[in-house]
Structure formats: structure tokens, C-alpha cells
Tab-separated table of C-alpha atoms in Angstrom:
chain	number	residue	atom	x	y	z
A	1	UNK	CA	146.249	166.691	112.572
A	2	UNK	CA	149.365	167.919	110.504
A	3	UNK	CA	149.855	172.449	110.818
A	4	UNK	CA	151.981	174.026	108.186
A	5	UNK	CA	152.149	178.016	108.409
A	6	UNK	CA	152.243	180.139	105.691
A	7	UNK	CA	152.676	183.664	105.684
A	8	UNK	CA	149.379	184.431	107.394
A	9	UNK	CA	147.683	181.642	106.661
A	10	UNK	CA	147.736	178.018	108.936
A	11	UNK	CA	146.728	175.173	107.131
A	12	UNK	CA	145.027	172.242	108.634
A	13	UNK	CA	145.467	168.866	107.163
A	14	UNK	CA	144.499	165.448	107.728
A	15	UNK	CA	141.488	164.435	110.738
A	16	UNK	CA	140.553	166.806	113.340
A	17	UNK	CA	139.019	164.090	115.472
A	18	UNK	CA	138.572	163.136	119.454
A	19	UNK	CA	140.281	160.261	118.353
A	20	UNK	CA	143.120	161.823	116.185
A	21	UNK	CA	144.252	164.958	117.912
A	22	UNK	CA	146.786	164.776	120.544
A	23	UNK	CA	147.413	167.254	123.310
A	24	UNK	CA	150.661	168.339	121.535
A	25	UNK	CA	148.452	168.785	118.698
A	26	UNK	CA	146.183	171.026	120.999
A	27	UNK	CA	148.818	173.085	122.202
A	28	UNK	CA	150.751	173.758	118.552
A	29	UNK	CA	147.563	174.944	117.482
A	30	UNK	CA	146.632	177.297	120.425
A	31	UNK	CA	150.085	178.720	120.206
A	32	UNK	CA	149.447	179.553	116.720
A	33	UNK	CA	146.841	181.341	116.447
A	34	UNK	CA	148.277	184.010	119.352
A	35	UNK	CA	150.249	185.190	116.539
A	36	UNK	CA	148.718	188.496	115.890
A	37	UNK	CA	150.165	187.941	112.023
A	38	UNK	CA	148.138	184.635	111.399
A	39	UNK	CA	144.836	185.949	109.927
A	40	UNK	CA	143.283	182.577	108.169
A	41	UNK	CA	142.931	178.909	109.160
A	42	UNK	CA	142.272	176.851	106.116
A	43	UNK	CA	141.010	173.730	106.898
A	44	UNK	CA	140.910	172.709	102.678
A	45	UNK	CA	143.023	169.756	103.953
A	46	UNK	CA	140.969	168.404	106.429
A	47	UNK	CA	140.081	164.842	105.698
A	48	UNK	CA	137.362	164.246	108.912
A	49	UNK	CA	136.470	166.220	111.230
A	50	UNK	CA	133.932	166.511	114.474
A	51	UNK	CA	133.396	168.578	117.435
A	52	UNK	CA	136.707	168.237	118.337
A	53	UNK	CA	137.556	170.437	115.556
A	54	UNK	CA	134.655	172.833	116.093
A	55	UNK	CA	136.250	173.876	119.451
A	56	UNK	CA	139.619	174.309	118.338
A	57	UNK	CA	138.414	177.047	116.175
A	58	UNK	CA	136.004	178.592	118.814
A	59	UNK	CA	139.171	179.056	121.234
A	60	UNK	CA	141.259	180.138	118.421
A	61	UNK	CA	138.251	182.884	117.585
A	62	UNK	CA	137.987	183.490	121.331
A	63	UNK	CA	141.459	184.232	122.088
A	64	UNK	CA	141.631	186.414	119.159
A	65	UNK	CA	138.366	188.110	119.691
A	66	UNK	CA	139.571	192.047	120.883
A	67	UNK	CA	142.754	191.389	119.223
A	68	UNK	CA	143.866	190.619	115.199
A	69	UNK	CA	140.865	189.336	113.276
A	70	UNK	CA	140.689	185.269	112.369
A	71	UNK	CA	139.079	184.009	110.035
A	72	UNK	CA	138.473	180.206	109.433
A	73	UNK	CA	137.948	179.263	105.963
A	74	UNK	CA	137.108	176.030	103.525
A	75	UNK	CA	135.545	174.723	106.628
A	76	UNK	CA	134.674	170.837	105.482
A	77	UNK	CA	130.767	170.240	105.134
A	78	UNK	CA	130.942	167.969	108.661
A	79	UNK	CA	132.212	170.939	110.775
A	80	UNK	CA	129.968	173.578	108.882
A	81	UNK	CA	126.867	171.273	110.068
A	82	UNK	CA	127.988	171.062	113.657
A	83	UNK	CA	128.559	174.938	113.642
A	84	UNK	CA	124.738	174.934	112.304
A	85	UNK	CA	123.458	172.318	114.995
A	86	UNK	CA	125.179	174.707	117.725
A	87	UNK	CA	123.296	177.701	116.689
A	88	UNK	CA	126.610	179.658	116.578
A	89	UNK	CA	126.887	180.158	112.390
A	90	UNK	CA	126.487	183.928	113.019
A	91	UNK	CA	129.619	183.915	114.956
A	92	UNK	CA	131.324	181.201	113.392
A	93	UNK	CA	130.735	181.799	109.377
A	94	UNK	CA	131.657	184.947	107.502
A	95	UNK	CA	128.207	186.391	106.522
């Protein structure tokens, strides 16, 4: 998984995979999204993803849930499924 910030965006590149992601990877990410001024993860760049990348973005949502509003967006068709099969769209997808 490669992270480049940009103004208030975070873009997510490359696989978001159990079998990709590191635990540096992990933590980079977490630490992120505390920033109160980060207010979009694009995941345009994404390349393959799975439920590893589904849960990055529920903790990201979840730490940020009485704070700054995030918003994930361009969310590759794979991770927009699994957010389906979970029964969490409502939360997950802007309506």
C-alpha cells in the first residue's frame, strides 16, 4: 500500500491486501486519518483490495466518528461488494 497526502485528501495506491499491507503500513494509515484536516480517502489508486482494506476504513470512520467528518471515496468495485456482503453500506457509502 503506497499513502501520499494532499491537502485534505489521502490517496491510497497500489493493493490493500492481508497479504500486502504491513504493520508499518497499518500504523501510517491510522496516524493519518487522526488529522482532524484530512477529510477524504481516495482509494482511485487501489489496484486489489479485500477485507483487509474494508477495516482500515471502518477504524479510520470509527476514530473519526464524533470528531471531523471522513469520507472514503472511489472505493474499487471489490471493497464496495464486501461493504454490501457486511450489511454496513448505510454506514459505509455516502447515500
Amino acid at each position: 500500500m503506497q499513502m501520499q497526502r494532499q491537502a485534505t485528501v489521502l490517496h491510497l495506491s497500489e493493493a490493500i491486501t492481508a497479504a500486502s499491507i504491513s504493520a508499518a503500513d497499518i500504523t501510517a494509515f491510522q496516524a493519518a486519518c487522526h488529522d482532524p484536516a484530512l477529510t477524504h480517502i481516495d482509494l482511485s489508486g487501489v489496484t486489489q483490495a479485500d477485507s483487509v482494506c474494508v477495516c482500515l476504513l471502518i477504524s479510520a470512520l470509527r476514530a473519526r466518528q464524533n470528531g471531523t467528518p471522513l469520507q472514503a471515496v472511489h472505493l474499487p468495485d471489490s471493497v464496495r461488494a464486501l461493504i454490501h456482503l457486511y450489511e454496513i453500506d448505510h454506514w459505509m457509502l455516502p447515500a
